[in-house]
Amino acid sequence: MLMGIGIDLCEVARMREMIAREGFLERFFSAQERAYIAARGAAAAQAAAGCFAAKEAALKAFGCGIAMPLREVAVAHDALGAPYYAFTGEAAERMERLGAKHMHLSITHEGNMAAAVAVLEG
């Protein structure tokens, strides 16, 4: 059963400016995400923009706005590079409280934009 859907866009140039700020990555990204972003080298801002869009898309699918630390709405990648959510803390509790089974994630990049779609399944 479909319980929620969210979509978000993030500008890569804006993310490049934000990740240059002291403490930005630590505030909004999990340790695993920070390692992934750092490993992307010249594409770090693009990777961060995709992850950030995914976080905001998840919050929209939850129907809650920014009601939890964004570090707890983490994006991980499987062996083939496909993204998936790795919820912790309040995000994991919200999944349980809603009785949700899974939140699907798709991320795409085009030019200076990154987009993400989240689908909450119950």
Tab-separated table of C-alpha atoms in Angstrom:
chain	number	residue	atom	x	y	z
A	1	MET	CA	0.000	0.000	0.000
A	2	LEU	CA	1.301	3.448	-0.926
A	3	MET	CA	1.607	5.583	2.215
A	4	GLY	CA	3.483	8.631	0.940
A	5	ILE	CA	5.512	10.080	-1.889
A	6	GLY	CA	8.126	12.823	-1.911
A	7	ILE	CA	10.265	14.533	-4.522
A	8	ASP	CA	13.014	17.127	-4.236
A	9	LEU	CA	15.553	18.991	-6.365
A	10	CYS	CA	18.931	20.276	-5.249
A	11	GLU	CA	21.268	22.523	-7.200
A	12	VAL	CA	24.819	21.151	-7.370
A	13	ALA	CA	26.435	24.623	-7.354
A	14	ARG	CA	24.533	25.535	-4.174
A	15	MET	CA	25.634	22.284	-2.547
A	16	ARG	CA	29.267	23.004	-3.550
A	17	GLU	CA	29.008	26.303	-1.630
A	18	MET	CA	27.350	24.647	1.370
A	19	ILE	CA	29.878	21.810	1.745
A	20	ALA	CA	32.659	24.398	1.822
A	21	ARG	CA	31.139	25.801	5.043
A	22	GLU	CA	32.559	24.616	8.347
A	23	GLY	CA	30.380	21.944	9.948
A	24	PHE	CA	27.794	21.645	7.171
A	25	LEU	CA	28.557	18.034	6.278
A	26	GLU	CA	28.736	16.962	9.936
A	27	ARG	CA	25.396	18.611	10.690
A	28	PHE	CA	23.364	17.112	7.848
A	29	PHE	CA	25.133	13.925	6.694
A	30	SER	CA	25.902	10.646	8.465
A	31	ALA	CA	29.499	9.438	8.749
A	32	GLN	CA	28.813	6.871	6.008
A	33	GLU	CA	27.445	9.581	3.695
A	34	ARG	CA	30.411	11.853	4.390
A	35	ALA	CA	32.794	9.045	3.447
A	36	TYR	CA	30.833	8.395	0.238
A	37	ILE	CA	30.869	12.102	-0.669
A	38	ALA	CA	34.604	12.428	0.035
A	39	ALA	CA	35.338	9.365	-2.114
A	40	ARG	CA	33.592	10.974	-5.092
A	41	GLY	CA	36.446	13.493	-5.529
A	42	ALA	CA	35.549	16.132	-8.129
A	43	ALA	CA	31.943	14.852	-8.111
A	44	ALA	CA	31.559	15.389	-4.337
A	45	ALA	CA	29.090	18.267	-4.705
A	46	GLN	CA	26.995	16.239	-7.150
A	47	ALA	CA	26.916	13.287	-4.731
A	48	ALA	CA	26.037	15.561	-1.799
A	49	ALA	CA	23.248	17.213	-3.809
A	50	GLY	CA	21.732	13.823	-4.617
A	51	CYS	CA	21.876	12.707	-0.996
A	52	PHE	CA	20.434	15.999	0.240
A	53	ALA	CA	17.553	15.823	-2.261
A	54	ALA	CA	16.907	12.249	-1.088
A	55	LYS	CA	16.703	13.384	2.544
A	56	GLU	CA	14.148	16.076	1.727
A	57	ALA	CA	12.153	13.687	-0.484
A	58	ALA	CA	11.967	11.216	2.429
A	59	LEU	CA	10.657	13.894	4.784
A	60	LYS	CA	7.958	14.769	2.252
A	61	ALA	CA	7.023	11.091	1.923
A	62	PHE	CA	6.772	10.939	5.730
A	63	GLY	CA	4.548	14.037	5.567
A	64	CYS	CA	6.450	15.735	8.370
A	65	GLY	CA	8.765	18.444	7.050
A	66	ILE	CA	12.084	18.849	8.833
A	67	ALA	CA	10.978	17.210	12.076
A	68	MET	CA	14.079	15.094	12.704
A	69	PRO	CA	17.844	15.374	12.293
A	70	LEU	CA	18.711	14.926	8.622
A	71	ARG	CA	21.725	12.766	9.602
A	72	GLU	CA	19.156	10.131	10.620
A	73	VAL	CA	17.724	10.049	7.081
A	74	ALA	CA	20.850	8.595	5.511
A	75	VAL	CA	21.478	7.405	1.980
A	76	ALA	CA	23.572	4.272	1.484
A	77	HIS	CA	24.481	2.389	-1.690
A	78	ASP	CA	24.375	-1.317	-2.466
A	79	ALA	CA	27.150	-3.285	-4.202
A	80	LEU	CA	25.923	-2.128	-7.612
A	81	GLY	CA	25.733	1.521	-6.528
A	82	ALA	CA	21.951	1.717	-6.207
A	83	PRO	CA	20.883	4.098	-3.425
A	84	TYR	CA	18.694	3.101	-0.508
A	85	TYR	CA	17.672	4.640	2.808
A	86	ALA	CA	19.435	3.690	6.042
A	87	PHE	CA	17.204	5.210	8.728
A	88	THR	CA	18.344	5.606	12.334
A	89	GLY	CA	16.988	7.354	15.425
A	90	GLU	CA	13.790	9.350	14.915
A	91	ALA	CA	13.580	8.410	11.227
A	92	ALA	CA	13.619	4.687	12.059
A	93	GLU	CA	11.089	5.281	14.847
A	94	ARG	CA	8.781	7.124	12.429
A	95	MET	CA	8.899	4.173	10.009
A	96	GLU	CA	7.904	1.844	12.836
A	97	ARG	CA	5.229	4.177	14.210
A	98	LEU	CA	3.646	4.507	10.754
A	99	GLY	CA	3.770	0.753	10.216
A	100	ALA	CA	5.754	1.331	7.028
A	101	LYS	CA	7.570	-1.608	5.444
A	102	HIS	CA	9.981	0.163	3.108
A	103	MET	CA	10.829	3.505	1.553
A	104	HIS	CA	11.965	3.241	-2.059
A	105	LEU	CA	14.500	5.750	-3.395
A	106	SER	CA	15.580	6.933	-6.832
A	107	ILE	CA	18.195	9.649	-7.424
A	108	THR	CA	19.104	11.258	-10.738
A	109	HIS	CA	21.488	13.969	-11.893
A	110	GLU	CA	21.260	16.235	-14.924
A	111	GLY	CA	23.556	19.164	-15.505
A	112	ASN	CA	23.649	21.283	-12.357
A	113	MET	CA	20.663	19.576	-10.693
A	114	ALA	CA	20.098	16.466	-8.623
A	115	ALA	CA	16.628	15.062	-8.014
A	116	ALA	CA	15.288	12.341	-5.738
A	117	VAL	CA	11.979	10.544	-5.399
A	118	ALA	CA	10.923	8.640	-2.278
A	119	VAL	CA	7.959	6.266	-2.088
A	120	LEU	CA	6.779	5.088	1.329
A	121	GLU	CA	5.266	1.613	1.253
A	122	GLY	CA	3.097	0.105	3.979
